[in-house]
PDB file of C-alpha atoms in Angstrom:
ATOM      1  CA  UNK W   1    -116.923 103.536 -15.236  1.00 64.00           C
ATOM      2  CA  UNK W   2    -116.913  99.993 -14.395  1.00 77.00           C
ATOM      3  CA  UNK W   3    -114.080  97.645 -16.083  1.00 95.00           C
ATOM      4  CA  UNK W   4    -115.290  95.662 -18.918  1.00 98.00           C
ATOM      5  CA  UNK W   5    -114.849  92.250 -20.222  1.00 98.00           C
ATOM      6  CA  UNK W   6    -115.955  91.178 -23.581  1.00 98.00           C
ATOM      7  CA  UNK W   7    -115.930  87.657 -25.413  1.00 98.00           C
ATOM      8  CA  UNK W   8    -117.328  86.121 -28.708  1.00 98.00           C
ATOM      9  CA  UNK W   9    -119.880  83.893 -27.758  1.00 98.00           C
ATOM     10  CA  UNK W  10    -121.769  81.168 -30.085  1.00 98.00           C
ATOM     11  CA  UNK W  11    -125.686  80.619 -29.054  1.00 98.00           C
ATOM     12  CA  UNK W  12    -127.724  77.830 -30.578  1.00 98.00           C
ATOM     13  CA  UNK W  13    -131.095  78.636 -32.147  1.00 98.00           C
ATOM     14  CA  UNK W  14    -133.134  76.073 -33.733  1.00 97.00           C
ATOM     15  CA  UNK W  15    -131.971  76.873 -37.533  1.00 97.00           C
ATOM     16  CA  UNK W  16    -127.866  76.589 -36.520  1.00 97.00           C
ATOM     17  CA  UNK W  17    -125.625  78.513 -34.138  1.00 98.00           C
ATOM     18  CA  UNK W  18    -125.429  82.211 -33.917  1.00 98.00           C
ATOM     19  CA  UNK W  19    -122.190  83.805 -33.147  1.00 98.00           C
ATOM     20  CA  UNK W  20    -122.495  87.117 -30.934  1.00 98.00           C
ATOM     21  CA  UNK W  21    -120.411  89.232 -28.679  1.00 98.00           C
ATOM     22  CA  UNK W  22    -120.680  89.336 -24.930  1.00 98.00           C
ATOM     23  CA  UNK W  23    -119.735  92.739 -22.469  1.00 98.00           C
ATOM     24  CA  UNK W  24    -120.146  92.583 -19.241  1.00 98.00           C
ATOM     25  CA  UNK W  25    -118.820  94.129 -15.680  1.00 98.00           C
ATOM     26  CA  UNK W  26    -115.270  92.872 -14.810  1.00 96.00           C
ATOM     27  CA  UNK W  27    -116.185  91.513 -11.974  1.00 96.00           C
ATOM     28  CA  UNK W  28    -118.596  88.826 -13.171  1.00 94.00           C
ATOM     29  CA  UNK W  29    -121.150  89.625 -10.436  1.00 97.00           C
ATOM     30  CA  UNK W  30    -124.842  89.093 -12.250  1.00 98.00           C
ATOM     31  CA  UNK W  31    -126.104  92.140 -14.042  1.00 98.00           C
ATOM     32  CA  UNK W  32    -129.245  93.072 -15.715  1.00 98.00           C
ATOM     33  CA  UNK W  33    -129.204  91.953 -18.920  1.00 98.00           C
ATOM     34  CA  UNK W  34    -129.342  93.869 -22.526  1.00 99.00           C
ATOM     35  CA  UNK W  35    -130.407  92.522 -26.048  1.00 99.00           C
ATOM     36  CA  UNK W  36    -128.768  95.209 -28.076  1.00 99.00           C
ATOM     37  CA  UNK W  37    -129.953  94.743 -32.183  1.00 99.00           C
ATOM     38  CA  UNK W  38    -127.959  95.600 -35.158  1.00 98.00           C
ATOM     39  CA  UNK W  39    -128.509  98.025 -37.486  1.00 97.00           C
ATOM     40  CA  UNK W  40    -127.766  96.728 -41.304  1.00 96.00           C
ATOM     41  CA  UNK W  41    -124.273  96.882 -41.540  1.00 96.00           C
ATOM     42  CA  UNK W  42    -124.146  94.092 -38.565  1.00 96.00           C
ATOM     43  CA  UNK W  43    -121.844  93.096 -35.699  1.00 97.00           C
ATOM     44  CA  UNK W  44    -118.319  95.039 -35.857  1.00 97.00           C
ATOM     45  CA  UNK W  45    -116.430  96.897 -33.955  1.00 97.00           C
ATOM     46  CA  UNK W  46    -118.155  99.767 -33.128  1.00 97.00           C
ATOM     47  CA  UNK W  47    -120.999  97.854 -32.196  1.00 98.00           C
ATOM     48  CA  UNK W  48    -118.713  96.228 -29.873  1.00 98.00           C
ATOM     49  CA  UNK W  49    -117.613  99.445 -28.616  1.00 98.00           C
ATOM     50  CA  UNK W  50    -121.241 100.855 -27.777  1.00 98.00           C
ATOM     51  CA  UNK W  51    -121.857  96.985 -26.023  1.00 98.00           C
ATOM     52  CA  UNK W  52    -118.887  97.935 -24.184  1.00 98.00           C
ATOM     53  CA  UNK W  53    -120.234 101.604 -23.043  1.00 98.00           C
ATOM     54  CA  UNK W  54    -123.221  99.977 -22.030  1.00 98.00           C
ATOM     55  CA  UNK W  55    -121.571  97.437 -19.962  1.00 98.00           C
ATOM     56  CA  UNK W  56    -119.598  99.906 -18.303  1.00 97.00           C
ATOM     57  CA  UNK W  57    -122.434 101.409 -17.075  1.00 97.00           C
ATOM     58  CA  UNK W  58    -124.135  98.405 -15.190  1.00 97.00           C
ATOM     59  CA  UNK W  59    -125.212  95.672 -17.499  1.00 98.00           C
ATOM     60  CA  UNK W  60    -124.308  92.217 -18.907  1.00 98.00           C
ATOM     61  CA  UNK W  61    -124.732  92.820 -22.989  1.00 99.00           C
ATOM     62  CA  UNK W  62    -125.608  90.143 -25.815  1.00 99.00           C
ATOM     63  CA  UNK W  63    -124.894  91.335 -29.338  1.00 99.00           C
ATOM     64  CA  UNK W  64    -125.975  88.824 -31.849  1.00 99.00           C
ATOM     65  CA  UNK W  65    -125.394  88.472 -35.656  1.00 98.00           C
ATOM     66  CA  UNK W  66    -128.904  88.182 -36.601  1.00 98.00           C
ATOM     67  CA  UNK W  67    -127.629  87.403 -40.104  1.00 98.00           C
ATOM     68  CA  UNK W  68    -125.927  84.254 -39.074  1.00 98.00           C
ATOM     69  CA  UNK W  69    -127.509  82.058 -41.779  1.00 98.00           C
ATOM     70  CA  UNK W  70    -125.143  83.653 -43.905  1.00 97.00           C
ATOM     71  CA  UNK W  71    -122.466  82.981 -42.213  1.00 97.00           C
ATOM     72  CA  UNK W  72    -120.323  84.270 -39.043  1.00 97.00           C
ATOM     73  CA  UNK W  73    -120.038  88.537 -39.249  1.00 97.00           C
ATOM     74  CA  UNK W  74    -119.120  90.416 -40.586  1.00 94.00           C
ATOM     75  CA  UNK W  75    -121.446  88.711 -43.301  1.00 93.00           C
ATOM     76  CA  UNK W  76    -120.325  91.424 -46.048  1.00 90.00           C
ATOM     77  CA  UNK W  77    -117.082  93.022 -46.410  1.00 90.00           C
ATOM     78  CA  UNK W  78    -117.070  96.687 -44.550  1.00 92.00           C
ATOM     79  CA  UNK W  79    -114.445  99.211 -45.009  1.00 91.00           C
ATOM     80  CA  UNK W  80    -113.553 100.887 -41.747  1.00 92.00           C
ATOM     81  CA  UNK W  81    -115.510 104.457 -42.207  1.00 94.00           C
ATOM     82  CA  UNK W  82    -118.691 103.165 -44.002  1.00 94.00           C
ATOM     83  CA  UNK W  83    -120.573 105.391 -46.480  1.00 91.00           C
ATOM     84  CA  UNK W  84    -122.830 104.162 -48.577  1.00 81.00           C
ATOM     85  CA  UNK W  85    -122.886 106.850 -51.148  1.00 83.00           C
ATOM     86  CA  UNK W  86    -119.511 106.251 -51.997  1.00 76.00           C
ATOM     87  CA  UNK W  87    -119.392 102.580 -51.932  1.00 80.00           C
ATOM     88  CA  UNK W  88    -122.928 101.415 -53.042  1.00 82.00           C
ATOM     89  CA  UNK W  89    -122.162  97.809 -53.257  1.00 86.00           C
ATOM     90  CA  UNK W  90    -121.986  97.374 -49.218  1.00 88.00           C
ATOM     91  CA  UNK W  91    -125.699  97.830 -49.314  1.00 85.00           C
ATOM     92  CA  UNK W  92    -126.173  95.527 -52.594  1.00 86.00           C
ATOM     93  CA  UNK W  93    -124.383  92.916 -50.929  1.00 88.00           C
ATOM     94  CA  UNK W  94    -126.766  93.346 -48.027  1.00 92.00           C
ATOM     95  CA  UNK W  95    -129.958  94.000 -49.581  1.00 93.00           C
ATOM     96  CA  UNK W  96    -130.740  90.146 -49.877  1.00 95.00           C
ATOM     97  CA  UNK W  97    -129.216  89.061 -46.625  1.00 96.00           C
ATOM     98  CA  UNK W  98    -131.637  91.854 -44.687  1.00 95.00           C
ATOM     99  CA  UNK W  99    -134.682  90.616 -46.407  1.00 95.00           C
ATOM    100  CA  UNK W 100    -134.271  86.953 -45.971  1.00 97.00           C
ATOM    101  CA  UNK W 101    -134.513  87.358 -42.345  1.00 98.00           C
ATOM    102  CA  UNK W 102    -138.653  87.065 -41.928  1.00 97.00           C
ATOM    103  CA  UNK W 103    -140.261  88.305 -39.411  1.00 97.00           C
ATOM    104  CA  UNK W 104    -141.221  84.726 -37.927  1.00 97.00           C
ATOM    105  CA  UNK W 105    -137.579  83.821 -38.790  1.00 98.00           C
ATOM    106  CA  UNK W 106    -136.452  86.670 -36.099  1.00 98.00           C
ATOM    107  CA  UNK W 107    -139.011  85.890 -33.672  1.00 98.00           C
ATOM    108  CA  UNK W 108    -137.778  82.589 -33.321  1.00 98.00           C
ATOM    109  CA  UNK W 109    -134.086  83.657 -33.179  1.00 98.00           C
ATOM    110  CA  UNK W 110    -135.115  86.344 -30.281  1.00 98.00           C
ATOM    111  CA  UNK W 111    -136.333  83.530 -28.291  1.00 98.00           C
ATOM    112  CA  UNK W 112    -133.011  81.582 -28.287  1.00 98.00           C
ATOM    113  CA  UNK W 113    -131.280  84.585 -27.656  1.00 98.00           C
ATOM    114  CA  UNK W 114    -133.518  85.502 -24.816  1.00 98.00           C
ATOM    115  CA  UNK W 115    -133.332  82.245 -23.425  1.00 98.00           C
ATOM    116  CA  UNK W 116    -129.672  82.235 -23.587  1.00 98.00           C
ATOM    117  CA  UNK W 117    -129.530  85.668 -21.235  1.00 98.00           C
ATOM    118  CA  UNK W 118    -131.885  84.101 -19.172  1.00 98.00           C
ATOM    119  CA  UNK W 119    -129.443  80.679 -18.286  1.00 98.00           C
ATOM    120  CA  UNK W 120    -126.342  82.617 -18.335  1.00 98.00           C
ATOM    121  CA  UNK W 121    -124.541  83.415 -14.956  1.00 98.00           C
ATOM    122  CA  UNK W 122    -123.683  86.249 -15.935  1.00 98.00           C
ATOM    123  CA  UNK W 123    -127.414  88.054 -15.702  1.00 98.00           C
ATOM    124  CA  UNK W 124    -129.383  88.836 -12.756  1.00 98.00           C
ATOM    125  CA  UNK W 125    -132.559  87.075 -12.516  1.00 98.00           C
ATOM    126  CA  UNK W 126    -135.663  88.476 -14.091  1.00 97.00           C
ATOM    127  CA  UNK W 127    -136.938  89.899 -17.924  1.00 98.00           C
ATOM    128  CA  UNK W 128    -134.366  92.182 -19.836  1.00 98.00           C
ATOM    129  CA  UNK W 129    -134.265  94.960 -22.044  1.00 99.00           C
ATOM    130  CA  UNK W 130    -133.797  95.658 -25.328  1.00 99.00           C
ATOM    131  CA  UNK W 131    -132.317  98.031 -27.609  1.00 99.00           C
ATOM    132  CA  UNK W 132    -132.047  98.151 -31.734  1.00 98.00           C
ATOM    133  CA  UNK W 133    -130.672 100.311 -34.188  1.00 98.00           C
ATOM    134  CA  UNK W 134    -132.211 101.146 -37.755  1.00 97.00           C
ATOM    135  CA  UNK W 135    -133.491  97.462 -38.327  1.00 98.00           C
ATOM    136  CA  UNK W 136    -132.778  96.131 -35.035  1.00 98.00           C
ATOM    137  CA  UNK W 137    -135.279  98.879 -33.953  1.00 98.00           C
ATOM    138  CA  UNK W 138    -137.966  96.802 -36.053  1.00 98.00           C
ATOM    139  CA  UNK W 139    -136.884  93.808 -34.283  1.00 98.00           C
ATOM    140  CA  UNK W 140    -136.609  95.746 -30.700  1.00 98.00           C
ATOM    141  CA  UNK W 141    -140.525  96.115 -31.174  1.00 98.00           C
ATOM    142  CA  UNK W 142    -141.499  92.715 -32.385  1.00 98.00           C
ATOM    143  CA  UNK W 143    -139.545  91.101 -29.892  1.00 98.00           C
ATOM    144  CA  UNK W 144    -140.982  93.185 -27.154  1.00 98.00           C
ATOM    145  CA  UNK W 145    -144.361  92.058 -28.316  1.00 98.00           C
ATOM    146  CA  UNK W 146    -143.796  88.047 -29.282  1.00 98.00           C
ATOM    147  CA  UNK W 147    -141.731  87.974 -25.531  1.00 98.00           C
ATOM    148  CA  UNK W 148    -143.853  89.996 -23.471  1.00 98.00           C
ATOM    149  CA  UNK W 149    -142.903  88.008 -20.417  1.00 98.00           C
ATOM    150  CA  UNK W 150    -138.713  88.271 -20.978  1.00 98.00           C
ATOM    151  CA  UNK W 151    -138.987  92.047 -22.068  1.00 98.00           C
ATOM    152  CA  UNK W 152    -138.787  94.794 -19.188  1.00 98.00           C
ATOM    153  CA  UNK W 153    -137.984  97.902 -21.700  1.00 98.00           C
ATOM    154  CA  UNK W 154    -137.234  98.227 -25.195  1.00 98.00           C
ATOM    155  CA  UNK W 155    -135.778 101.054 -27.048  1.00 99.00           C
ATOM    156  CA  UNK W 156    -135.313 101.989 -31.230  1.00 98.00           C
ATOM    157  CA  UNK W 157    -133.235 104.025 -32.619  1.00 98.00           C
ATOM    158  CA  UNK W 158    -133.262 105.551 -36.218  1.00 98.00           C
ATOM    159  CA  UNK W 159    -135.976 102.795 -37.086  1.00 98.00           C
ATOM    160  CA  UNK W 160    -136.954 101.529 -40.308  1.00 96.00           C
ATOM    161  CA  UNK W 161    -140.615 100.529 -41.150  1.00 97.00           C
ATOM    162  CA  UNK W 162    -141.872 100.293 -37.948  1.00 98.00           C
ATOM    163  CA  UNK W 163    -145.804 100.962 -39.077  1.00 98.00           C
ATOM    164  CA  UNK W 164    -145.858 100.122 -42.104  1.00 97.00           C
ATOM    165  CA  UNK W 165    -149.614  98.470 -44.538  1.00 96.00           C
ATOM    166  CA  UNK W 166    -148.013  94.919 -44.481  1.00 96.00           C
ATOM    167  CA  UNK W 167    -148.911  92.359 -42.229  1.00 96.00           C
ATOM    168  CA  UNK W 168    -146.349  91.889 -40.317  1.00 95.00           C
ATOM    169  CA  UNK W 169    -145.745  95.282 -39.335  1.00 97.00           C
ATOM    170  CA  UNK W 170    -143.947  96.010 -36.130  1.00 98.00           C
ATOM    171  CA  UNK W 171    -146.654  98.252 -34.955  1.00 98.00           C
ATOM    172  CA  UNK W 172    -149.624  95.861 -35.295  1.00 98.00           C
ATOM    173  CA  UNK W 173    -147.774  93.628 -31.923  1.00 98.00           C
ATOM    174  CA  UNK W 174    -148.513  97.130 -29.828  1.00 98.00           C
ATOM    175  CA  UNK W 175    -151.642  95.348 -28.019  1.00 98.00           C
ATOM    176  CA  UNK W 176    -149.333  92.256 -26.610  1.00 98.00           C
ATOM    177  CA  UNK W 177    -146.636  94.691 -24.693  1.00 98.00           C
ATOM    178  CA  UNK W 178    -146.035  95.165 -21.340  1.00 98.00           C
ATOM    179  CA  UNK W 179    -142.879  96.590 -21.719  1.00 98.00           C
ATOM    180  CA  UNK W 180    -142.109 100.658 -21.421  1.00 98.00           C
ATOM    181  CA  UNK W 181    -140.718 101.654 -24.834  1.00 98.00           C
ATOM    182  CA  UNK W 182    -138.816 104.347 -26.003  1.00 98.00           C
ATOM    183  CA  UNK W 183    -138.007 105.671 -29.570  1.00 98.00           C
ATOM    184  CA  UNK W 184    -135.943 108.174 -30.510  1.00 98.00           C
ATOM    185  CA  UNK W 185    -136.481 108.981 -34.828  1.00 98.00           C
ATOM    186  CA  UNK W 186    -133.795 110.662 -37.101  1.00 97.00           C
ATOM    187  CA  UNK W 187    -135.598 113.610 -38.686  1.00 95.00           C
ATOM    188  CA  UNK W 188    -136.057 113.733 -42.257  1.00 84.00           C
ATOM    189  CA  UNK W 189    -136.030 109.967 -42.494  1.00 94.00           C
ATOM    190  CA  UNK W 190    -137.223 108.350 -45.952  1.00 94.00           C
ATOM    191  CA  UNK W 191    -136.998 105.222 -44.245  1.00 95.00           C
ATOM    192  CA  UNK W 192    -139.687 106.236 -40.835  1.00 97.00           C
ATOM    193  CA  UNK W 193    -142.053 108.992 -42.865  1.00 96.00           C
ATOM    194  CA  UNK W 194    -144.540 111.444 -40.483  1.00 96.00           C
ATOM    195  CA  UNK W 195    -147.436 108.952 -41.605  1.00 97.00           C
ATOM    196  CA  UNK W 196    -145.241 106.002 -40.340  1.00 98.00           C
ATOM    197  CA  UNK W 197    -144.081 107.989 -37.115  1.00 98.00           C
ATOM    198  CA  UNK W 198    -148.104 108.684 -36.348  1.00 98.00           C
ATOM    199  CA  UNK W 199    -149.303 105.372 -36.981  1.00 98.00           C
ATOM    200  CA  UNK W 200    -146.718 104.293 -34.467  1.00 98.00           C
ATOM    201  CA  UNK W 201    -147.327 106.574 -31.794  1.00 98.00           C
ATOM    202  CA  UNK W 202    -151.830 105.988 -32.243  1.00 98.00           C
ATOM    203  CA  UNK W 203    -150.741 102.549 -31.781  1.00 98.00           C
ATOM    204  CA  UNK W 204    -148.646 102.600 -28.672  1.00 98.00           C
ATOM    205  CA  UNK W 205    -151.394 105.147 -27.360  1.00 98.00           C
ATOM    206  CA  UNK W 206    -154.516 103.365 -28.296  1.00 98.00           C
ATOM    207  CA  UNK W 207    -152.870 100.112 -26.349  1.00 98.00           C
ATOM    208  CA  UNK W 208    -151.885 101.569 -23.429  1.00 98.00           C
ATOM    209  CA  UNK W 209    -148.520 101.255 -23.805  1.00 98.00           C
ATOM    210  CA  UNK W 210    -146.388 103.165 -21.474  1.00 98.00           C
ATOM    211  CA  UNK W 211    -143.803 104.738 -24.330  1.00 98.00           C
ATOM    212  CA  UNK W 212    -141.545 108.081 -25.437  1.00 98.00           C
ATOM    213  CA  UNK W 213    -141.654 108.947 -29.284  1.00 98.00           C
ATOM    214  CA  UNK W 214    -139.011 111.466 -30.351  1.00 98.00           C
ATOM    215  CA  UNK W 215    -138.113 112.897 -33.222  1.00 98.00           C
ATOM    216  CA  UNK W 216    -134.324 114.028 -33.124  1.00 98.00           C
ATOM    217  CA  UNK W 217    -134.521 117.434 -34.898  1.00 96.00           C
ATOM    218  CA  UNK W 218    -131.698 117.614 -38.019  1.00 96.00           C
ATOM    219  CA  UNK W 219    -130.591 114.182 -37.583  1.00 97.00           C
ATOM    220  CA  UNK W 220    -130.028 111.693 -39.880  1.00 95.00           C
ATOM    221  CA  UNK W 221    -131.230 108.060 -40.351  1.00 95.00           C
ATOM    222  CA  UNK W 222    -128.199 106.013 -38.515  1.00 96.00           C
ATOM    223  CA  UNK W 223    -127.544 108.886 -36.210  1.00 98.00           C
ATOM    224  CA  UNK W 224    -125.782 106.806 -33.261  1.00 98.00           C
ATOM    225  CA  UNK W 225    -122.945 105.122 -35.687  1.00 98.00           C
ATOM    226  CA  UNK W 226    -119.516 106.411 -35.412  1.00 97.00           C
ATOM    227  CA  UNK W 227    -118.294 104.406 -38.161  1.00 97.00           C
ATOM    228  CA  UNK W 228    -120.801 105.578 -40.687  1.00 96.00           C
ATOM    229  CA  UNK W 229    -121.227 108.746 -43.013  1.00 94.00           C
ATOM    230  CA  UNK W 230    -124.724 109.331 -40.750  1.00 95.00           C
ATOM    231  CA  UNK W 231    -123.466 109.833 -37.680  1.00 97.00           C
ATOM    232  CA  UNK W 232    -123.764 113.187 -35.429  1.00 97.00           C
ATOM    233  CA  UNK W 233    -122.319 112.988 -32.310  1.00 97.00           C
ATOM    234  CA  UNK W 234    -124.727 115.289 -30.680  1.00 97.00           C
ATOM    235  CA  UNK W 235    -127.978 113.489 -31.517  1.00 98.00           C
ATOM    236  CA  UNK W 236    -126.094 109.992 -30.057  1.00 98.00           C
ATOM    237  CA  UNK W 237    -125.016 111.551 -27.095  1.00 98.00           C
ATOM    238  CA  UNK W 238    -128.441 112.111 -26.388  1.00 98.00           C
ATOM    239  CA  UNK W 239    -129.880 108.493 -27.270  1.00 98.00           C
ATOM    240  CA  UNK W 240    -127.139 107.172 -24.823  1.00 98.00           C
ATOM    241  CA  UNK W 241    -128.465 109.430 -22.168  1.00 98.00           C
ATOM    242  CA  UNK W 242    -132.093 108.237 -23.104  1.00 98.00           C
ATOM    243  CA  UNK W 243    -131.440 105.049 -22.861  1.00 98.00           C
ATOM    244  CA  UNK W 244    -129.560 105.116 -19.711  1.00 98.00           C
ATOM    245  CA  UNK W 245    -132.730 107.058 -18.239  1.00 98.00           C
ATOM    246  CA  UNK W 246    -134.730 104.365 -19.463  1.00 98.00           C
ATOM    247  CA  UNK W 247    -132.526 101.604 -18.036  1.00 98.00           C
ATOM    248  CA  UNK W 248    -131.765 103.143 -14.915  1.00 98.00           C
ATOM    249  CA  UNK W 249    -135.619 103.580 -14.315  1.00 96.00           C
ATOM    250  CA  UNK W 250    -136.313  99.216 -15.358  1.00 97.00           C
ATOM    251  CA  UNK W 251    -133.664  98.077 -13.163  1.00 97.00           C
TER     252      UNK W 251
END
């Protein structure tokens, strides 16, 4: 494992400045570079921590707060084990912040986050790849289709909504990516239903689009975070060693 350096970071966007967290190889030599999306509860620690695996491994990682409009993170409070049946304010608090960030609001934030990667010294030449957990899975998608030129890969984890009847669902950018996708789906998942899970895959399919669709038998929605009531360490064990594979076969 390669030694790791990490640093908060602030990137302008053209609504304000978003503050984010940086990992990268020790030895500052350019590396491929990784957009890695939150899930709900935001940038943290553990978030940090699974920027940091990934940097070990070979790349130069951008975490943003994509909820910087409301300030720097964490945006909400968060105890340090979260679970959400026990504390049902943490998502009440959230609730708002999560659906004030538009699709077209996102977009535009993924482009100054994607230019960013693409000035810093501190990423090899060349489009990136992305990966997104529960929402950030959403915004993996969409980004891979509004930036088809910056995006090598992109990979969703535990997504929300990703085929959805409104018009701005994630699915509908399917036709405008070149990108190789991969998603790996908690089973049982209110929030990704069979219907939604099909609709996603005919999409992909019907567009060409080389992609994996998986459906992680018994786990739950939020499977890959340690600091959260959903986690299962089997089921994240093997997203990290999909989207290594994935990686590994971009770069």
């Amino acid at each position: 494992m390669t030694s790791v350096q990490g640093t908060a970071v602030d990137i302008p966007t053209e609504d304000g400045v978003a503050d984010a967290y940086l990992a990268h190889p020790g030895d500052g030599t350019p590396r491929p570079g990784v957009l890695l999306y939150q899930d709900a509860f935001g940038l943290r620690p553990h978030l940090r921590s699974m920027a940091d695996r990934l940097a070990g491994a070979g790349y130069t990682v951008l975490v943003p707060n994509v909820f910087y409009r409301h300030g720097r993170a964490p945006v909400v409070e968060l105890p340090e084990f979260i679970d959400p049946s026990a504390r049902p304010d943490i998502f009440a608090g959230l609730r708002p912040v999560m659906e004030s960030l538009t699709t077209d609001l996102a977009m535009r934030d993924a482009g100054a986050y994607l230019r960013w990667l693409e000035e810093s010294p501190l990423v090899a030449d060349g489009p990136v790849a992305l990966t997104g957990y529960c929402m950030g899975a959403r915004l993996a998608l969409l980004t891979a289709g509004t930036h088809p030129e910056r995006v090598a890969a992109a990979a969703g984890f535990h997504g929300a909504r990703l085929a959805t009847d409104a018009p701005d669902s994630p699915h509908l950018v399917a036709g405008r990516v070149t990108a190789e996708l991969y998603f790996g789906h908690a089973d049982d998942d209110p929030s990704l239903p069979p219907e939604q899970i099909r609709l996603l895959e005919d999409a992909l399919t019907a567009a060409g689009v080389r992609h994996t669709c998986e459906v992680y038998t018994g786990a739950h929605h939020g499977f890959t975070q340690a600091d959260t009531a959903a986690y299962g360490e089997e089921a994240a064990e093997r997203h990290w060693a999909a989207l290594l594979d994935l990686l590994k076969r971009t770069f």
